Amino acid sequence: MVSFFTSAHNLSPNSYVDALAALLGGYLPSATQSVPLAQAVGRVLASDVLAAHSSPTFDNSQMDGYALTAVSARRENRVFTVGHDIPAGFSGNVVCDDDIAYPIMTGAPVPAGYGAIVPVERSRVVSADADAQGFAAEGQQVELEQVAPGTFIRTVGEDIQKGELLVPASTLLTAVHVGVLAAQGIAEIIVQSSPRVLLYTGGEEVTTGQLTAGKIYDANAPMLRGLLVTDGIDDVYTRQINDDPQSLIKALEHDCAQLNPDLILTCGGISAGRYEVVRNALTSLNTSQKQTNSGMNALSWFGHVSQQPGGPQGVSLLNTGQRQVPFVSLPGNPVSTLVTYTALLRPSLVASRHLAPARVLVAQASLTAEQPVSGLEHKTQFRRGIVRLNPANGALTCHLHGETGSHLLHAASEANALIEFEPSNSYVPGDSVKVHLLPGALFH
């Protein structure tokens, strides 16, 4: 197992994901909470749910038609006397008689002794008029087609038997899962709590007012918060910082005391420049240095992941004085932030069981480039692309979209995936490549 704090300066993307998953798995809490079933869509089930009841709980009709006994379903004489109606929810008594056909509605309980349903459209009223729905009145005669026993009957436990696994733990709950749970009479469900995230972005160049020379607006905070929320992590607190390490340390002391975050994320401030605020602040909190008044200190790693974009990365374990909190530092360029989240942080959260695997789609697609593509020497390259699904055969194809610059965020907004090119490999049209669908993106 790779450890950041004993590893080399540079890591491969896979080694980085393994090490980050181990850190998150060891220090991110695995809390649960009970939520009303109506609010459970998009949440991750905390533990297995077994069926409290068989489904269906009783034999019921799959069609509007006539109920017959198993004997009368096959007999030669196909004319029957019509009994009283059996609507959905019926709980009265029914006389079992091979000569009586009971009008039965979809979902209604099949009477004891009855074993087949003939749809109303396969009936003919004898010597009388049918009603608007095609049924004969009680006491009249009706001719019915011959059918096999069991026809159009939903039997007890046909969907699931009592005690069977209804929904497994770690399932990302959909509207259909909610329907399945509701059919068991479940009103509340235990789901995994998403981690509370504290997000720092900014720098002296970031402004919230009118743009002036050398100033930019902050794209990282709303984008990264949106990526987290898309993945169901919606307990996110954003803070803007400047280039003063002591200001960041004071902000950390205050915010950790007030918010008690489970995970801290930063964008930028970790490269080799003079004003790298995140790197400078965390380095000063190294356990070999003097602790702050709150007892805060940190064990940190800053290095490069052999990929483009998003090479510089940082990972720390921050001791707040009360607990140890994983602290992940992403690069500052918006596309590098997007790539790091999609290709590195998301898989780490999945591997540490803090994000449902169903949220992350990594697949193979056929490259439709106009000319060969060469991977970078010694670096994995992630390039923006568009993945298309062929509805006829389910095949995926992808093509490059936009240039490679890590500042070209607009081009990334038009893409739906990152296409991964392995180091020093050459690719020709038709080759299979790995694609990472961007959070919330759809196939084109």
PDB file of C-alpha atoms in Angstrom, residues 244-350:
ATOM      1  CA  ASP A 244      -1.278  34.973   3.549  1.00  0.00           C
ATOM      2  CA  PRO A 245      -0.456  31.616   5.206  1.00  0.00           C
ATOM      3  CA  GLN A 246      -1.198  32.902   8.704  1.00  0.00           C
ATOM      4  CA  SER A 247      -4.642  34.070   7.589  1.00  0.00           C
ATOM      5  CA  LEU A 248      -5.324  30.584   6.245  1.00  0.00           C
ATOM      6  CA  ILE A 249      -4.187  28.982   9.504  1.00  0.00           C
ATOM      7  CA  LYS A 250      -6.470  31.284  11.508  1.00  0.00           C
ATOM      8  CA  ALA A 251      -9.338  30.472   9.142  1.00  0.00           C
ATOM      9  CA  LEU A 252      -8.664  26.759   9.594  1.00  0.00           C
ATOM     10  CA  GLU A 253      -8.680  27.086  13.389  1.00  0.00           C
ATOM     11  CA  HIS A 254     -11.959  29.013  13.327  1.00  0.00           C
ATOM     12  CA  ASP A 255     -13.740  26.900  10.693  1.00  0.00           C
ATOM     13  CA  CYS A 256     -12.657  23.556  12.131  1.00  0.00           C
ATOM     14  CA  ALA A 257     -13.898  24.611  15.570  1.00  0.00           C
ATOM     15  CA  GLN A 258     -17.216  25.852  14.186  1.00  0.00           C
ATOM     16  CA  LEU A 259     -17.949  23.324  11.440  1.00  0.00           C
ATOM     17  CA  ASN A 260     -16.046  20.181  12.481  1.00  0.00           C
ATOM     18  CA  PRO A 261     -15.446  19.161   8.824  1.00  0.00           C
ATOM     19  CA  ASP A 262     -14.813  15.586   7.746  1.00  0.00           C
ATOM     20  CA  LEU A 263     -12.831  16.565   4.650  1.00  0.00           C
ATOM     21  CA  ILE A 264     -11.015  19.753   3.650  1.00  0.00           C
ATOM     22  CA  LEU A 265     -10.398  20.631   0.006  1.00  0.00           C
ATOM     23  CA  THR A 266      -8.389  23.469  -1.496  1.00  0.00           C
ATOM     24  CA  CYS A 267      -7.781  24.650  -5.060  1.00  0.00           C
ATOM     25  CA  GLY A 268      -4.444  26.194  -5.967  1.00  0.00           C
ATOM     26  CA  GLY A 269      -1.578  27.427  -3.830  1.00  0.00           C
ATOM     27  CA  ILE A 270       0.491  24.222  -3.974  1.00  0.00           C
ATOM     28  CA  SER A 271       2.996  24.766  -6.788  1.00  0.00           C
ATOM     29  CA  ALA A 272       6.630  25.888  -6.530  1.00  0.00           C
ATOM     30  CA  GLY A 273       6.061  29.660  -6.491  1.00  0.00           C
ATOM     31  CA  ARG A 274       6.818  32.088  -3.681  1.00  0.00           C
ATOM     32  CA  TYR A 275       3.191  32.747  -2.742  1.00  0.00           C
ATOM     33  CA  GLU A 276       1.811  29.215  -2.583  1.00  0.00           C
ATOM     34  CA  VAL A 277      -0.464  29.880   0.383  1.00  0.00           C
ATOM     35  CA  VAL A 278      -1.758  26.340   0.996  1.00  0.00           C
ATOM     36  CA  ARG A 279       1.654  24.734   0.758  1.00  0.00           C
ATOM     37  CA  ASN A 280       3.277  27.404   2.940  1.00  0.00           C
ATOM     38  CA  ALA A 281       0.543  27.224   5.594  1.00  0.00           C
ATOM     39  CA  LEU A 282       0.547  23.430   5.853  1.00  0.00           C
ATOM     40  CA  THR A 283       4.333  23.217   5.810  1.00  0.00           C
ATOM     41  CA  SER A 284       4.414  25.584   8.788  1.00  0.00           C
ATOM     42  CA  LEU A 285       1.979  23.232  10.548  1.00  0.00           C
ATOM     43  CA  ASN A 286       4.240  20.241  10.050  1.00  0.00           C
ATOM     44  CA  THR A 287       4.444  18.137  13.181  1.00  0.00           C
ATOM     45  CA  SER A 288       8.110  19.032  13.529  1.00  0.00           C
ATOM     46  CA  GLN A 289       7.184  22.698  13.914  1.00  0.00           C
ATOM     47  CA  LYS A 290       5.562  24.525  16.801  1.00  0.00           C
ATOM     48  CA  GLN A 291       1.868  23.834  17.134  1.00  0.00           C
ATOM     49  CA  THR A 292      -0.755  26.586  17.078  1.00  0.00           C
ATOM     50  CA  ASN A 293      -2.619  27.632  20.207  1.00  0.00           C
ATOM     51  CA  SER A 294      -5.414  25.235  19.301  1.00  0.00           C
ATOM     52  CA  GLY A 295      -2.971  22.336  19.028  1.00  0.00           C
ATOM     53  CA  MET A 296      -3.373  22.211  15.233  1.00  0.00           C
ATOM     54  CA  ASN A 297      -0.592  20.574  13.234  1.00  0.00           C
ATOM     55  CA  ALA A 298      -0.290  18.701   9.971  1.00  0.00           C
ATOM     56  CA  LEU A 299       1.521  15.898   8.214  1.00  0.00           C
ATOM     57  CA  SER A 300       1.783  16.834   4.539  1.00  0.00           C
ATOM     58  CA  TRP A 301       2.865  15.570   1.141  1.00  0.00           C
ATOM     59  CA  PHE A 302       3.255  17.811  -1.896  1.00  0.00           C
ATOM     60  CA  GLY A 303       4.327  16.298  -5.165  1.00  0.00           C
ATOM     61  CA  HIS A 304       3.392  15.547  -8.724  1.00  0.00           C
ATOM     62  CA  VAL A 305       1.108  12.942 -10.182  1.00  0.00           C
ATOM     63  CA  SER A 306       2.465  11.864 -13.547  1.00  0.00           C
ATOM     64  CA  GLN A 307      -0.487  13.153 -15.518  1.00  0.00           C
ATOM     65  CA  GLN A 308      -1.512  16.136 -17.608  1.00  0.00           C
ATOM     66  CA  PRO A 309      -3.274  18.317 -16.637  1.00  0.00           C
ATOM     67  CA  GLY A 310      -3.306  18.300 -12.835  1.00  0.00           C
ATOM     68  CA  GLY A 311       0.276  17.343 -12.078  1.00  0.00           C
ATOM     69  CA  PRO A 312       0.874  19.176  -8.765  1.00  0.00           C
ATOM     70  CA  GLN A 313      -1.136  17.702  -5.909  1.00  0.00           C
ATOM     71  CA  GLY A 314      -1.108  17.864  -2.153  1.00  0.00           C
ATOM     72  CA  VAL A 315      -2.435  15.622   0.586  1.00  0.00           C
ATOM     73  CA  SER A 316      -2.281  16.298   4.313  1.00  0.00           C
ATOM     74  CA  LEU A 317      -3.581  14.885   7.541  1.00  0.00           C
ATOM     75  CA  LEU A 318      -4.621  17.863   9.636  1.00  0.00           C
ATOM     76  CA  ASN A 319      -4.741  17.441  13.411  1.00  0.00           C
ATOM     77  CA  THR A 320      -7.279  20.057  14.494  1.00  0.00           C
ATOM     78  CA  GLY A 321      -6.593  19.467  18.175  1.00  0.00           C
ATOM     79  CA  GLN A 322      -9.766  17.370  18.393  1.00  0.00           C
ATOM     80  CA  ARG A 323      -9.518  14.998  15.432  1.00  0.00           C
ATOM     81  CA  GLN A 324      -7.471  14.188  12.343  1.00  0.00           C
ATOM     82  CA  VAL A 325      -9.028  15.399   9.106  1.00  0.00           C
ATOM     83  CA  PRO A 326      -7.988  14.443   5.552  1.00  0.00           C
ATOM     84  CA  PHE A 327      -6.910  17.558   3.647  1.00  0.00           C
ATOM     85  CA  VAL A 328      -6.745  17.255  -0.161  1.00  0.00           C
ATOM     86  CA  SER A 329      -5.175  20.058  -2.189  1.00  0.00           C
ATOM     87  CA  LEU A 330      -6.141  20.283  -5.843  1.00  0.00           C
ATOM     88  CA  PRO A 331      -4.328  22.384  -8.461  1.00  0.00           C
ATOM     89  CA  GLY A 332      -5.643  25.855  -9.194  1.00  0.00           C
ATOM     90  CA  ASN A 333      -6.334  25.850 -12.928  1.00  0.00           C
ATOM     91  CA  PRO A 334     -10.049  25.071 -13.380  1.00  0.00           C
ATOM     92  CA  VAL A 335      -9.571  22.251 -15.876  1.00  0.00           C
ATOM     93  CA  SER A 336      -6.869  20.733 -13.643  1.00  0.00           C
ATOM     94  CA  THR A 337      -9.355  20.913 -10.780  1.00  0.00           C
ATOM     95  CA  LEU A 338     -11.985  19.186 -12.939  1.00  0.00           C
ATOM     96  CA  VAL A 339      -9.567  16.450 -14.005  1.00  0.00           C
ATOM     97  CA  THR A 340      -8.316  15.879 -10.457  1.00  0.00           C
ATOM     98  CA  TYR A 341     -11.826  15.552  -9.088  1.00  0.00           C
ATOM     99  CA  THR A 342     -13.053  13.276 -11.893  1.00  0.00           C
ATOM    100  CA  ALA A 343     -10.034  11.013 -12.369  1.00  0.00           C
ATOM    101  CA  LEU A 344      -8.483  10.991  -8.881  1.00  0.00           C
ATOM    102  CA  LEU A 345     -10.756  12.119  -6.051  1.00  0.00           C
ATOM    103  CA  ARG A 346     -13.974  10.430  -7.192  1.00  0.00           C
ATOM    104  CA  PRO A 347     -12.348   6.972  -7.593  1.00  0.00           C
ATOM    105  CA  SER A 348     -10.716   7.423  -4.177  1.00  0.00           C
ATOM    106  CA  LEU A 349     -14.078   8.188  -2.590  1.00  0.00           C
ATOM    107  CA  VAL A 350     -15.574   5.114  -4.277  1.00  0.00           C
TER     108      VAL A 350
END
